[in-house]
Short mmCIF file of the C-alpha atoms (twelve columns), coordinates in Angstrom:
data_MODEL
# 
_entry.id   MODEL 
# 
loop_
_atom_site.group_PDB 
_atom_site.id 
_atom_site.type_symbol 
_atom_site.label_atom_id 
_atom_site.label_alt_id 
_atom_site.label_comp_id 
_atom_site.label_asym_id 
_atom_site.label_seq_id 
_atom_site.Cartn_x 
_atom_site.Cartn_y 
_atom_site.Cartn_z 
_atom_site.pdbx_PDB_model_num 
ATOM 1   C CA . UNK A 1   0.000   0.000  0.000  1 
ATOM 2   C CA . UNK A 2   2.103   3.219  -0.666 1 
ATOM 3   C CA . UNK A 3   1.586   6.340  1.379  1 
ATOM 4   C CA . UNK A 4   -1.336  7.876  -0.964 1 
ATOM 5   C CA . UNK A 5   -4.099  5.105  -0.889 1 
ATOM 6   C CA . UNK A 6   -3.112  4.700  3.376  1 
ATOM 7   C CA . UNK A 7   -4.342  8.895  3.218  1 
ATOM 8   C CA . UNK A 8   -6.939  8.537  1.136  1 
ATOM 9   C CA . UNK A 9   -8.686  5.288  3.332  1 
ATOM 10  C CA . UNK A 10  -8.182  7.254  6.149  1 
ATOM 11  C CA . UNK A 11  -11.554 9.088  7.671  1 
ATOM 12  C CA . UNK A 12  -11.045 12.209 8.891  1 
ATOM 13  C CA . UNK A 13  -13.338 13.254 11.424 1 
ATOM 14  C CA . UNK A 14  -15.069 16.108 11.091 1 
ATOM 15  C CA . UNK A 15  -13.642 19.417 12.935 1 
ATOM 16  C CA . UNK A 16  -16.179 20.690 15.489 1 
ATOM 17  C CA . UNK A 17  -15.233 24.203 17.329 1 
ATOM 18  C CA . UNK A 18  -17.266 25.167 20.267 1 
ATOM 19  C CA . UNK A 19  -15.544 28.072 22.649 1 
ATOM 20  C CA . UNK A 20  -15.871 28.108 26.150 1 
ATOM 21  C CA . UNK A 21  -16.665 31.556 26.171 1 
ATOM 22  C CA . UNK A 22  -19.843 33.239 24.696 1 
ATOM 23  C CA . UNK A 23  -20.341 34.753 21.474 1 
ATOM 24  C CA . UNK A 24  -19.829 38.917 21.334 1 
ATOM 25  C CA . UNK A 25  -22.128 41.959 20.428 1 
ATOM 26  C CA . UNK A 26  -21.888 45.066 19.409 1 
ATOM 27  C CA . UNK A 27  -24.833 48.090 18.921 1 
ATOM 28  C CA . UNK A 28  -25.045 51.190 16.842 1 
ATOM 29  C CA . UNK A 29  -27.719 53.486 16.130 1 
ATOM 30  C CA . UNK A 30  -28.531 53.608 12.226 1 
ATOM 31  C CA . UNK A 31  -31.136 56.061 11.123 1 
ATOM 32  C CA . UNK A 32  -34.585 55.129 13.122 1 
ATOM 33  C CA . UNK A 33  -33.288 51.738 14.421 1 
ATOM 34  C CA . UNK A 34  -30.136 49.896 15.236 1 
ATOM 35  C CA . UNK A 35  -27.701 47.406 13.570 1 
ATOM 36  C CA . UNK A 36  -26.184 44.803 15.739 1 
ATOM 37  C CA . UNK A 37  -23.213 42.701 15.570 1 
ATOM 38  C CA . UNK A 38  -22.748 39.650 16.171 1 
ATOM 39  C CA . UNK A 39  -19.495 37.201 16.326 1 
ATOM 40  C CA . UNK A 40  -18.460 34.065 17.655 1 
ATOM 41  C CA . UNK A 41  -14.635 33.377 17.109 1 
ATOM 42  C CA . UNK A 42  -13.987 29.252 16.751 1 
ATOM 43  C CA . UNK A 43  -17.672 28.429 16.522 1 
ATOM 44  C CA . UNK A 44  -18.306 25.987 13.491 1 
ATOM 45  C CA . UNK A 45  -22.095 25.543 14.268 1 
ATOM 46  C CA . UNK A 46  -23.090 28.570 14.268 1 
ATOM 47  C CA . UNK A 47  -25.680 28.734 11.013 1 
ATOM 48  C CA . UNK A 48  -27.538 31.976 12.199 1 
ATOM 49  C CA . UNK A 49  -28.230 34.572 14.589 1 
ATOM 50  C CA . UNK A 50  -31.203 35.411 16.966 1 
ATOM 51  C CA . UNK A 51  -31.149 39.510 18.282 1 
ATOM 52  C CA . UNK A 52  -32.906 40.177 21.375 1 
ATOM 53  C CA . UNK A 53  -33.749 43.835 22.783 1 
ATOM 54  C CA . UNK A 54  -35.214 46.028 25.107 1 
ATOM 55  C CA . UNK A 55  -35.404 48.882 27.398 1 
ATOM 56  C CA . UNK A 56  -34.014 46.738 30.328 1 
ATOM 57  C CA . UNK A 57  -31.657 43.901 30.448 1 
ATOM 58  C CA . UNK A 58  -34.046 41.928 32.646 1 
ATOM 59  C CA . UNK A 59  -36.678 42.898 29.715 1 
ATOM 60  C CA . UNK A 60  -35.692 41.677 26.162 1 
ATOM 61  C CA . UNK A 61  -37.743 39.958 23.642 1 
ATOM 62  C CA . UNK A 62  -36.726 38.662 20.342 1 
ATOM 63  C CA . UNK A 63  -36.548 41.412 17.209 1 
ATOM 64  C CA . UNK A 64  -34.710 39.423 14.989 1 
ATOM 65  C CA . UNK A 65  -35.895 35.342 15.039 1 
ATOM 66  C CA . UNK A 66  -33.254 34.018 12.202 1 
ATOM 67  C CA . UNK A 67  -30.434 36.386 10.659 1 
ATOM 68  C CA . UNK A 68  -27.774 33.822 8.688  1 
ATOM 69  C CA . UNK A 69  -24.460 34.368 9.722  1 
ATOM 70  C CA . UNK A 70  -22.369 35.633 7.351  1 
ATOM 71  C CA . UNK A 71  -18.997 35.226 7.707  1 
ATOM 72  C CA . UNK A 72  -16.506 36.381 10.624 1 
ATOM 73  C CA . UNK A 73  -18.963 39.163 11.950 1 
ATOM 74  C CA . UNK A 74  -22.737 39.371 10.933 1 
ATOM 75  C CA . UNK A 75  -24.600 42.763 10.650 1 
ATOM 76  C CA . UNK A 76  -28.735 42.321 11.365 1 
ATOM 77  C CA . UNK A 77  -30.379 45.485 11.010 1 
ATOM 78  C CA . UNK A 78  -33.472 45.841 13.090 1 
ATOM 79  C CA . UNK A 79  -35.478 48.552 13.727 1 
ATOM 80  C CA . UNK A 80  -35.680 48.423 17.678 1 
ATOM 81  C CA . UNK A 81  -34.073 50.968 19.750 1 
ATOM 82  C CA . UNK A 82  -33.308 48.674 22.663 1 
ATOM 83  C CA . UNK A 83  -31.329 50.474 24.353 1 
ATOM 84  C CA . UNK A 84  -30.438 47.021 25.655 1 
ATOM 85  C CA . UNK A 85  -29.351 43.852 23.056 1 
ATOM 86  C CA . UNK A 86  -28.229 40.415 23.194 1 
ATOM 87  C CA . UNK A 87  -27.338 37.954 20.342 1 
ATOM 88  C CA . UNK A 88  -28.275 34.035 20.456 1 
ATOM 89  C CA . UNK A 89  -25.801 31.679 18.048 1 
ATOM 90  C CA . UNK A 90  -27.912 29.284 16.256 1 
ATOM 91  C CA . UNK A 91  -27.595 25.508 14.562 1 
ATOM 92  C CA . UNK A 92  -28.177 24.319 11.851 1 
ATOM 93  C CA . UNK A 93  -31.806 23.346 12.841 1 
ATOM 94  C CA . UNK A 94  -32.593 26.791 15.096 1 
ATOM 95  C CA . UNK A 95  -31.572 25.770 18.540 1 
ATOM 96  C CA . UNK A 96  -29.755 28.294 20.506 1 
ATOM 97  C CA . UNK A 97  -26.222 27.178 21.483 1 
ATOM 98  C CA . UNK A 98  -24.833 30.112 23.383 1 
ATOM 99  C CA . UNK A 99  -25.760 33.705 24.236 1 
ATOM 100 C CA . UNK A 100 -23.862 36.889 24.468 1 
ATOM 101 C CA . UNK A 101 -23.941 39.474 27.347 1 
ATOM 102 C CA . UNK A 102 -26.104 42.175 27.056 1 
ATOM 103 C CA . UNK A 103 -24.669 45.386 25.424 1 
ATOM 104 C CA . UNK A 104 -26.460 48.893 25.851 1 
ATOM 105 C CA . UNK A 105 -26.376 50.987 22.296 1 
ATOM 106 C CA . UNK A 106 -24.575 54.486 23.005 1 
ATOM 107 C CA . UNK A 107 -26.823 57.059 23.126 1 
# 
């Protein structure tokens, strides 16, 4: 057997990247609403993102129920206020893996 057909019989497993810590946002005002950024650095199972807002951190309700990530950092426009926001990562089939902190939006 040379060295090429021992590779190629070989199975791989599949990578899977899940960080201890949680995924990050970030909040700016845009126009009459806010955009809202969301990352999670190492995460391979992240498919999309779920934004949650409002005026207190004890009080936020979902805004955004499915934004796809795309790439590194995804942008979801929404046209809440908040001032308060979190971010849920999201599988393939729509449960929530991890959630962020809660971020205010700068006045």
């Amino acid at each position: 057997m040379t060295r090429q057909s021992a590779v190629s019989q070989c199975a791989i497993p599949e990578w899977i990247g899940t960080p201890y810590y949680p995924p990050s946002a970030a909040v700016r005002a845009d126009g009459r609403g806010s955009v809202v950024y969301a990352s999670w650095n190492g995460s391979t199972q992240t498919r999309a993102w779920q934004v949650l807002a409002g005026s207190s951190p004890d009080s936020l309700t979902v805004v955004v129920g499915h934004a796809p990530r795309s790439g590194f950092e995804t942008a979801v426009t929404t046209t809440a206020t908040g001032p308060y926001f979190q971010v849920r990562a999201l599988d393939a089939s729509g449960r929530v893996l991890k959630e962020s902190k809660v971020v205010r939006r700068p006045s």
